[in-house]
Coordinates of C-alpha atoms in Angstrom, one line a residue:
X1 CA 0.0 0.0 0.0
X2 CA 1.4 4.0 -1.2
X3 CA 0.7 6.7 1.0
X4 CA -2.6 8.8 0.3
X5 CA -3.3 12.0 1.8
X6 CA -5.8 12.6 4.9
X7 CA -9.1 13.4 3.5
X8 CA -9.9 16.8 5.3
X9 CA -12.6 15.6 7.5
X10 CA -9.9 12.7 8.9
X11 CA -7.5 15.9 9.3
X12 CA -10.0 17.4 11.4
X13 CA -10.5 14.4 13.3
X14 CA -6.6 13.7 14.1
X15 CA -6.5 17.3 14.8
X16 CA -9.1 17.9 17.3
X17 CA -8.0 15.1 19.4
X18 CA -5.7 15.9 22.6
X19 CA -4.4 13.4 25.0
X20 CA -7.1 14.6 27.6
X21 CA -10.3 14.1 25.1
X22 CA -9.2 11.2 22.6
X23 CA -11.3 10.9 19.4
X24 CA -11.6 7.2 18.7
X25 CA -14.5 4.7 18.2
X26 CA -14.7 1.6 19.4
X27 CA -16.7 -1.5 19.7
X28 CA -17.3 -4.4 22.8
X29 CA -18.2 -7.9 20.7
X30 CA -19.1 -10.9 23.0
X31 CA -18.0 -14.3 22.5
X32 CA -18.9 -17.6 23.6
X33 CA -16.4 -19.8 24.5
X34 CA -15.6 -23.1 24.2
X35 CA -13.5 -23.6 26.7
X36 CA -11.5 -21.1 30.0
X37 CA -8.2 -21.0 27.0
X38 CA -10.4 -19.1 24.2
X39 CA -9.8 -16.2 25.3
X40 CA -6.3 -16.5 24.7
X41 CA -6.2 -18.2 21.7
X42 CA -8.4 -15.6 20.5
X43 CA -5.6 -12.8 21.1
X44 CA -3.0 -15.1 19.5
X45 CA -5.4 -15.1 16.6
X46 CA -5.8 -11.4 16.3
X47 CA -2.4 -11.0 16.4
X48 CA -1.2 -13.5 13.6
X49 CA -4.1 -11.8 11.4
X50 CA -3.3 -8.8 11.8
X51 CA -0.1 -8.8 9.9
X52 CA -2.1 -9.9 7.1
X53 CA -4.5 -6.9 7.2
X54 CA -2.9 -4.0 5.1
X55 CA -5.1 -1.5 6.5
X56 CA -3.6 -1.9 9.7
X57 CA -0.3 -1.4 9.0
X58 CA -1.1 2.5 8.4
X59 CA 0.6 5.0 10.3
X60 CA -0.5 9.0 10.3
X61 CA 2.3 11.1 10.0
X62 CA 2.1 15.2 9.5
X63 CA 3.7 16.1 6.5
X64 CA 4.7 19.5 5.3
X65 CA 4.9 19.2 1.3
X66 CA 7.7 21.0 -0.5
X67 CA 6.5 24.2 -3.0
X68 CA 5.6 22.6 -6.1
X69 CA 3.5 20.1 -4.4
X70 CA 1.9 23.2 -2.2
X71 CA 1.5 25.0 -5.6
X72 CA -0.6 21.9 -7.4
X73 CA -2.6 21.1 -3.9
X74 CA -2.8 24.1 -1.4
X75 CA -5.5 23.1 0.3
X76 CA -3.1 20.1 1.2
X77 CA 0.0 22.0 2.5
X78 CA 0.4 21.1 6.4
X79 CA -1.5 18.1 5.8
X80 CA -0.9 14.6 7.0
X81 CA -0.7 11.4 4.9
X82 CA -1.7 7.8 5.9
X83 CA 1.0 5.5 5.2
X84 CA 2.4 2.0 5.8
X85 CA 4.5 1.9 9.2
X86 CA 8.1 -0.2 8.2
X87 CA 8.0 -0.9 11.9
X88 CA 4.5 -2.6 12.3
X89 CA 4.3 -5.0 15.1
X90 CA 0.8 -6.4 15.5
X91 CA 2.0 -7.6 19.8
X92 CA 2.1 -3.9 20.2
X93 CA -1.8 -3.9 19.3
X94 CA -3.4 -6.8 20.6
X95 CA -3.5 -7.2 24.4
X96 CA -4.9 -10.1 26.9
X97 CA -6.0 -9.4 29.8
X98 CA -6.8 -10.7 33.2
X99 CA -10.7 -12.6 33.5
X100 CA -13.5 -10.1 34.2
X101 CA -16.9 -10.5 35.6
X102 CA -18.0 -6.9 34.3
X103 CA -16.8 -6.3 30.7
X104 CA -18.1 -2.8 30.4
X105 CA -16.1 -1.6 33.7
X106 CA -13.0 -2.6 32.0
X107 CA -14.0 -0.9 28.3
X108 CA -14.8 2.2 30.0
X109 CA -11.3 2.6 31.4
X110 CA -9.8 1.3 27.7
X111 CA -11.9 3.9 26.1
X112 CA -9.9 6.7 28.4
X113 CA -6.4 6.0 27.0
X114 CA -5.8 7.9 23.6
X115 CA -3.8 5.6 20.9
X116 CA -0.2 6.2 20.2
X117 CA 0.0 8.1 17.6
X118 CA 3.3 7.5 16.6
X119 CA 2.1 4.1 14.9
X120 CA -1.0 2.4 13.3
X121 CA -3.6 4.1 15.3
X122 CA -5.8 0.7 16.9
X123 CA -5.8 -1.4 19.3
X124 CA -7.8 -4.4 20.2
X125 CA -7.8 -6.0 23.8
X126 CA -9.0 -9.1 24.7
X127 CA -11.5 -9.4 28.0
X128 CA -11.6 -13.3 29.2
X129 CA -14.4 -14.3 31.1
X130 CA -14.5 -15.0 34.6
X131 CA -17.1 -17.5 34.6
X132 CA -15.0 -19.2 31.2
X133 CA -17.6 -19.3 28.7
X134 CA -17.3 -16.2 27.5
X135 CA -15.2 -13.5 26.5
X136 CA -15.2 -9.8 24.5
X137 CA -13.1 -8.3 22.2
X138 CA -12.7 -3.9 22.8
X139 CA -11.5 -2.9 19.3
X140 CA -10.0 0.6 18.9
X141 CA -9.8 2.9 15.7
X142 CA -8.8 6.4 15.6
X143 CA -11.6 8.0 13.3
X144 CA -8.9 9.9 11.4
X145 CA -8.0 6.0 10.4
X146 CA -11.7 4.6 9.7
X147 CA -15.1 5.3 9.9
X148 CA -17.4 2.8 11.2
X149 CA -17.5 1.0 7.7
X150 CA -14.0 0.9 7.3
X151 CA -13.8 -0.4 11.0
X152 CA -15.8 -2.9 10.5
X153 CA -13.9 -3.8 7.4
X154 CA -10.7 -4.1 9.4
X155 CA -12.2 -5.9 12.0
X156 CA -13.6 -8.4 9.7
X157 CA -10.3 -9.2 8.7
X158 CA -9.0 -10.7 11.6
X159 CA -12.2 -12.9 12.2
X160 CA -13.0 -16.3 11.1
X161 CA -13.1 -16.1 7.2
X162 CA -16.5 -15.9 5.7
X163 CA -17.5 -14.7 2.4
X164 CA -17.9 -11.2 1.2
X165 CA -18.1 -9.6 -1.6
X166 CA -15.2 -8.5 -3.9
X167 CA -14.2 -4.5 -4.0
X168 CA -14.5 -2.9 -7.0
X169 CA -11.0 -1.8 -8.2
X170 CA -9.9 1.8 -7.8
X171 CA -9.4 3.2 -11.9
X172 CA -6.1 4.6 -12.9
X173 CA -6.5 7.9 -13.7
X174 CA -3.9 9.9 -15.7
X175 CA -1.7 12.0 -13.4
X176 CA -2.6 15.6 -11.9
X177 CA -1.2 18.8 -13.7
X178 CA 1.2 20.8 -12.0
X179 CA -1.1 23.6 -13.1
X180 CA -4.8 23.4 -13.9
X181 CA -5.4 23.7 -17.8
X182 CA -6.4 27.5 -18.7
X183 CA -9.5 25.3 -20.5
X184 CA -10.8 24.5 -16.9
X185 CA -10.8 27.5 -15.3
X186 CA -14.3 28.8 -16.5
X187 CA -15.5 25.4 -14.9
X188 CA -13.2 25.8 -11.7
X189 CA -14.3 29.2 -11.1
X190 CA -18.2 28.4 -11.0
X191 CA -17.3 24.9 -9.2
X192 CA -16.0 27.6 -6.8
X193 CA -18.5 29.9 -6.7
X194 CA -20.7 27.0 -5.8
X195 CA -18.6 25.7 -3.1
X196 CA -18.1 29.4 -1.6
X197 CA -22.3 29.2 -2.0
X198 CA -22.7 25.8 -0.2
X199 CA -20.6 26.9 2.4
X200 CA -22.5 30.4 3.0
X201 CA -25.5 27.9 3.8
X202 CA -24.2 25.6 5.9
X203 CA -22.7 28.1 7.9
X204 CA -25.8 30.3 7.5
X205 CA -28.1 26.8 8.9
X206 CA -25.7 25.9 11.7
X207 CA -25.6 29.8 13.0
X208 CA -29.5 29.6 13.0
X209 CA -29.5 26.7 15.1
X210 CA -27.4 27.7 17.6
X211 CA -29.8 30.4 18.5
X212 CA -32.0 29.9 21.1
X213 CA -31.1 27.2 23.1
X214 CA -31.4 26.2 26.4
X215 CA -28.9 23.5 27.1
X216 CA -29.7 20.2 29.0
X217 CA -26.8 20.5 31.8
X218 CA -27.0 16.7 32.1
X219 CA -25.5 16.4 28.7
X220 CA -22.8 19.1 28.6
X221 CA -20.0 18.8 31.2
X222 CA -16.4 20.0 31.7
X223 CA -13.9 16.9 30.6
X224 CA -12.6 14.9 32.9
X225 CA -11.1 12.7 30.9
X226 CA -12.9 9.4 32.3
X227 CA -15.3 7.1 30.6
X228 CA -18.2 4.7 31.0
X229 CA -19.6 2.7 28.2
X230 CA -23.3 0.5 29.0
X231 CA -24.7 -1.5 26.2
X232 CA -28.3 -2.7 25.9
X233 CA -29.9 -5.5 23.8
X234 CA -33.0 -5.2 22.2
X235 CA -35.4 -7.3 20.3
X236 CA -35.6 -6.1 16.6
X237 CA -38.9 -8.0 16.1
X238 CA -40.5 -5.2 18.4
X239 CA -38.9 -2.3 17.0
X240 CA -40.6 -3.7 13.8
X241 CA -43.4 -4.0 15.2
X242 CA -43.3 -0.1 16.0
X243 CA -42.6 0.6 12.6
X244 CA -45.3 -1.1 11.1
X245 CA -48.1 0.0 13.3
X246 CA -47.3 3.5 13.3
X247 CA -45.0 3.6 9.9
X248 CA -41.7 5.5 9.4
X249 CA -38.1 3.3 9.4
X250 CA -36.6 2.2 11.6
X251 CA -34.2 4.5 12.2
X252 CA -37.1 6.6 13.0
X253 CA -38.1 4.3 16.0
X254 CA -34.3 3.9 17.1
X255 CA -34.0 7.8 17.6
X256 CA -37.2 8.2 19.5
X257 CA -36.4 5.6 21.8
X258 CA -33.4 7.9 22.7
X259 CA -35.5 10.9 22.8
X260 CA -37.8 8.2 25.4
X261 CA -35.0 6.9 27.5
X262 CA -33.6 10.5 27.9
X263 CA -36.9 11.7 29.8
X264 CA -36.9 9.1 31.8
X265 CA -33.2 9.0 33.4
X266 CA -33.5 12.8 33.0
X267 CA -36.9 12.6 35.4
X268 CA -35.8 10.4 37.5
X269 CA -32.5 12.1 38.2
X270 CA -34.7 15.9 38.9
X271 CA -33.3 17.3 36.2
X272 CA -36.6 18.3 34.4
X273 CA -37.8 17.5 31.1
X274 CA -39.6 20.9 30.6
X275 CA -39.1 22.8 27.6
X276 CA -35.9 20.2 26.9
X277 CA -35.4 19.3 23.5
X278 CA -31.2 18.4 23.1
X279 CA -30.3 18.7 19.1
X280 CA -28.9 15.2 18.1
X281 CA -26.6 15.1 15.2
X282 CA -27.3 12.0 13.2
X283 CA -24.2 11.5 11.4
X284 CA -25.3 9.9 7.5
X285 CA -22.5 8.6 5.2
X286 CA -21.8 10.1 1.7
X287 CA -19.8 7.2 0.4
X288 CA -21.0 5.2 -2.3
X289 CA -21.8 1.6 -1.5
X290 CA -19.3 -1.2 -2.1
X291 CA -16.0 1.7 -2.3
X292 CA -13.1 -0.4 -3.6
X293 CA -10.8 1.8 -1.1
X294 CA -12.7 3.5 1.4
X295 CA -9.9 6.1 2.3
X296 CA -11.5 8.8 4.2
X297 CA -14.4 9.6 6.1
X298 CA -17.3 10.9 3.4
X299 CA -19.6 11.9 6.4
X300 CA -22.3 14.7 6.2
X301 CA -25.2 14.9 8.9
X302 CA -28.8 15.7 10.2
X303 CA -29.5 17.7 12.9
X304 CA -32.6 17.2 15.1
X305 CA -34.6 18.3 18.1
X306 CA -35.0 15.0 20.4
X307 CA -38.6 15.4 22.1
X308 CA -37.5 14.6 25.4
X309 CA -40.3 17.6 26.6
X310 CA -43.5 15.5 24.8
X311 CA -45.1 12.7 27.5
X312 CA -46.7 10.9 24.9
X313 CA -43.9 8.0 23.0
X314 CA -46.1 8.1 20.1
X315 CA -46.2 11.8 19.8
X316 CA -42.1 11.6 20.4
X317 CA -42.1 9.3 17.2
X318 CA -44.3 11.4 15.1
X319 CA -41.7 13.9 16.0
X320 CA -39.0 12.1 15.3
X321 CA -40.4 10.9 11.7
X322 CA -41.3 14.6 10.9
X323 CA -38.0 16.0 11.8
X324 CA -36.0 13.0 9.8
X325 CA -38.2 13.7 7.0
X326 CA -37.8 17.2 6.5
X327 CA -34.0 16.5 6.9
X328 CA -33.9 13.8 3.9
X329 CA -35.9 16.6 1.6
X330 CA -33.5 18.7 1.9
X331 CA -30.8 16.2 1.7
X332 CA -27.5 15.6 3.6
X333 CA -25.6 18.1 1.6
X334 CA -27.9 21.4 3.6
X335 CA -28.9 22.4 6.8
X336 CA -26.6 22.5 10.1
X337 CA -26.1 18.9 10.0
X338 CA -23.9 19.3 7.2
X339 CA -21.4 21.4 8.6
X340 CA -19.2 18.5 8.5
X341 CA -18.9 19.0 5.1
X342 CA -16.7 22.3 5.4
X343 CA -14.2 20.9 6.5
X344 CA -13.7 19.8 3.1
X345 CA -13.4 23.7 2.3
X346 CA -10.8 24.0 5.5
X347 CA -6.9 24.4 4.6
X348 CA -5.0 21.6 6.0
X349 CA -3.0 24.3 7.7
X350 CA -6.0 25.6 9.2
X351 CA -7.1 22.7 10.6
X352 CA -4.0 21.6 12.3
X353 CA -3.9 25.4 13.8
X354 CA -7.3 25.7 14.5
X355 CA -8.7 21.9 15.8
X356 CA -8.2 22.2 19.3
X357 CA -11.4 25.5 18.8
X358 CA -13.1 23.3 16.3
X359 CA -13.5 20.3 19.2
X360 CA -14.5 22.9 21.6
X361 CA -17.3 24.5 19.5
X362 CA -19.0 20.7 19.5
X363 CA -21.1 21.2 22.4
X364 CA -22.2 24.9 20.4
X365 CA -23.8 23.0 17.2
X366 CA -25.1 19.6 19.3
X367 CA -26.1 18.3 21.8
X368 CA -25.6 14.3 21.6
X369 CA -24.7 12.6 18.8
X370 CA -26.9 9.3 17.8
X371 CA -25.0 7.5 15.1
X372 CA -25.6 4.2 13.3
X373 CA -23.1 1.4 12.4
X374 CA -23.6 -0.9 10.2
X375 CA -22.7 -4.9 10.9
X376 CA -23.1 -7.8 8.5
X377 CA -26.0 -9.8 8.7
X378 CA -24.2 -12.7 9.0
X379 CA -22.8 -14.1 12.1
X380 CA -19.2 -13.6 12.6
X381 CA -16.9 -16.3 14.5
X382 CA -13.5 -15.8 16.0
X383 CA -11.3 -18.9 16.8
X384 CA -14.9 -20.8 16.1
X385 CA -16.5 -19.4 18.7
X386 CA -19.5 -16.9 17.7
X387 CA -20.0 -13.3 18.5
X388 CA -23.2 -13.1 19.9
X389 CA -23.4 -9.7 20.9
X390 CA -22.0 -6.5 19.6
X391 CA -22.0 -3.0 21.1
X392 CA -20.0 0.4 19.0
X393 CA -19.0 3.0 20.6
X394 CA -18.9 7.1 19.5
X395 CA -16.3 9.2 19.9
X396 CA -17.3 11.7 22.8
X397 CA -17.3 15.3 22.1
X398 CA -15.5 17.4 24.3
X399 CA -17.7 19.6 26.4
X400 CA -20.5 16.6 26.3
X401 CA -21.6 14.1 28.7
X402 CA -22.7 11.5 26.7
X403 CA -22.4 9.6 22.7
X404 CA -24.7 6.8 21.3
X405 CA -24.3 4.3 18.8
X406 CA -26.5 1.7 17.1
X407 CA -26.3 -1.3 15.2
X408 CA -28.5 -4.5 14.2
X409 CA -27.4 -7.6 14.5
X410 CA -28.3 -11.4 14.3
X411 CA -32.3 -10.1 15.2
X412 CA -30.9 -7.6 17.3
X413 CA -30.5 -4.3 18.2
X414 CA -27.7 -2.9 20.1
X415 CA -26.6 0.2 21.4
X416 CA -23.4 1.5 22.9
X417 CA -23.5 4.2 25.2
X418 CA -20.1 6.6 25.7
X419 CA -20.1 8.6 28.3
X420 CA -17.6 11.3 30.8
X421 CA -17.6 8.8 33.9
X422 CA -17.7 11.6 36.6
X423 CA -20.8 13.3 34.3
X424 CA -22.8 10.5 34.0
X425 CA -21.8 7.8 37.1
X426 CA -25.3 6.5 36.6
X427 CA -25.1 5.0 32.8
X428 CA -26.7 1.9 33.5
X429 CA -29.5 3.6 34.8
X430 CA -30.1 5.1 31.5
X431 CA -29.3 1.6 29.5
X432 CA -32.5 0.5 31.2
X433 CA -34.1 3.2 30.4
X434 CA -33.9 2.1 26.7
X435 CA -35.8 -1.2 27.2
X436 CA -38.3 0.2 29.5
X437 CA -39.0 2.5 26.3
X438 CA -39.2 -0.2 23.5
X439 CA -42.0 -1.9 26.1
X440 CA -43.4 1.1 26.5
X441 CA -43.6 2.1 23.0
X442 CA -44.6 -1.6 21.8
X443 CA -47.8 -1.1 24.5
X444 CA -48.9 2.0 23.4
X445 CA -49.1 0.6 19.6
X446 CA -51.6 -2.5 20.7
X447 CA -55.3 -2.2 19.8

């Protein structure tokens, strides 16, 4: 593998990050085992796999490109390219550790330590069981190295093989111009104009929603620098059964049983659910399926009110339909959950000088993010033993309390819940609080 440049948004990522607020994702996958040694065998596994995995050889290093490079790509100059490490030693990645009765006490503290940056930036650790039939697998990616679809790619490739479907291969295009033909420029310049346009209303949308709000002090906090991750199980059959009494996707019924379980733990803890409606950024991918080489993170983004304030779950769904709805009219390249998309209109220089602010300004444009992750629908095994669970995990954004992710899998929907450990001590209150919503929501849509 050559070394490509970081895609801005990546840059952004690997810029915003400091060793007190690390911006990696993650995900907890639970095994059976066949026996106390699984766990084990399944770290020597991940480790003799993971040489054969190109993807996670690659390094980050900041580059600073010499003039005519800077000429032909300005935007580039002060960049950072991905590239393979010479010194790549999968032992420095996979780690065992001692039996655990409580998995998610041990991811939490994993999720606190930032990756070394000075090689391939993931890790995966290896949780044995106490009880020995069981054990879970905490894999680490820096988001400047992979999204959650090129996670999961990597991450496939150190499981049991299965079948999956041939990339497409990347085309050979002729080389790039040192200068742009003077043919192109009429075309550049409006391709300009339109970007400078696009920009003017993204920033325009994200400055309009900033105004008036009220935040929810239970999901904004000062960093400490700790974490807590909970994960909760749910049955897909009844979240289907939500969406076809009362329509909408599924996604639909996913967010409003966060907008649901947020009241409640909210309630309970005397916060107030008055007049609270926290803006979730639903992140929604721009890549086009099957990618041959997924380098980059292609992300744009929906921003919407959760109806934490509305007592009715069915009135929280029609909410939550209605506000996804406008969103996909207007489509992922408008409106304030777009504004990932300028950082496509960033100079690399700029967001190496000016990441730290970006990271800070998170808890400005949203409130909690509520992402989904998509996993094969076939079962994965490692070492022969099957993953029967499977929980991701959001970076957290400085300044907030609290990140969600959600994925289906095997008839199943799991979420994994992020969240600043001295903010939020009570997280498994509020994992609860998720399946005490599906119920209710699965109630209110009988006859």
């Amino acid at each position: 593998m050559t070394a490509d440049l970081l895609a801005p948004l990546d840059l952004a990522f690997w810029n915003i990050e400091s060793a007190e607020h690390p911006m990696h994702l993650g995900a907890l996958g639970l095994f059976s085992a066949h026996s106390p040694a699984a766990g084990a065998h399944a770290a020597d596994l991940l480790a003799a796999r993971a040489a054969g995995v190109p993807g996670l050889r690659m390094r980050i290093r900041d580059v600073w490109q010499p003039l005519p490079a800077a000429l032909r790509r300005p935007f580039a100059f002060g960049g950072a390219t991905r590239e393979p490490d010479p010194h790549f030693d999968p032992l420095n990645h996979v780690r065992l550790h001692a039996p655990t009765a409580d998995f998610h006490t041990v991811a939490g503290r994993l999720m606190e330590r930032p990756l070394e940056r000075g090689r391939p930036p993931w890790e995966t650790h290896v949780l044995p069981g106490d009880d020995g039939t069981s054990y879970a697998v905490l894999f680490k990616f820096h988001h400047a190295l992979a999204d959650g679809l090129r996670a999961l790619t990597l991450a496939a490739g150190v499981m049991d093989p299965m079948d999956m479907p041939e990339p497409r291969p990347r085309p050979a295009g002729p080389p790039r111009p040192l200068l742009p033909d003077v043919r192109d420029l009429p075309g550049l310049v409006r391709g300009a104009l339109s970007d400078v346009g696009r920009v003017l209303d993204i920033g325009a949308s994200v400055a309009r929603s900033s105004l008036d709000v009220r935040s929810t002090p239970a999901l904004t906090c000062e960093p400490s620098g700790t974490r807590r991750t909970a994960g909760v199980r749910l049955d897909l059959d009844e979240v289907h059964h939500v969406r076809k009494t009362v329509g909408g996707t599924v996604n639909d019924v996913l967010i409003a049983v966060v907008a649901g379980a947020l009241r409640r733990w909210l309630d309970e803890r005397g916060d107030g659910v008055e007049d609270v409606a926290p803006r979730a950024l639903i992140p929604v991918s721009k890549r086009r399926p099957r990618t041959a080489y997924p380098q980059g993170n292609r992300l744009s983004g929906y921003l919407i009110r959760l109806p934490v304030d509305d007592p009715d779950p069915l009135a929280r769904l029609a909410a939550v339909r209605t506000a996804m709805d406008r969103n996909k009219d207007a489509g992922p390249n408008r409106g304030a959950g777009a504004v990932a998309l300028l950082a496509d209109h960033v100079p690399a220089l700029g967001h190496r000088l000016g990441g730290p602010l970006v990271g800070q300004a998170a808890r400005l444009w949203f409130d909690i993010l509520v992402t989904s992750v998509p996993l094969p629908s076939l079962g994965l095994k490692l070492g022969g033993n099957p993953l029967t669970a499977v929980f991701p995990f959001a970076p957290l954004a400085p300044g907030q309390s609290l990140a969600v992710a959600v994925s289906t899998y095997r008839g199943s929907v799991h979420y994994g819940l992020v969240a600043d450990g001295r903010a939020v001590p009570d997280l498994d209150r509020l994992a609860e609080a998720f399946s005490e919503e599906v119920r209710t929501l699965n109630t209110a849509c009988r006859p």
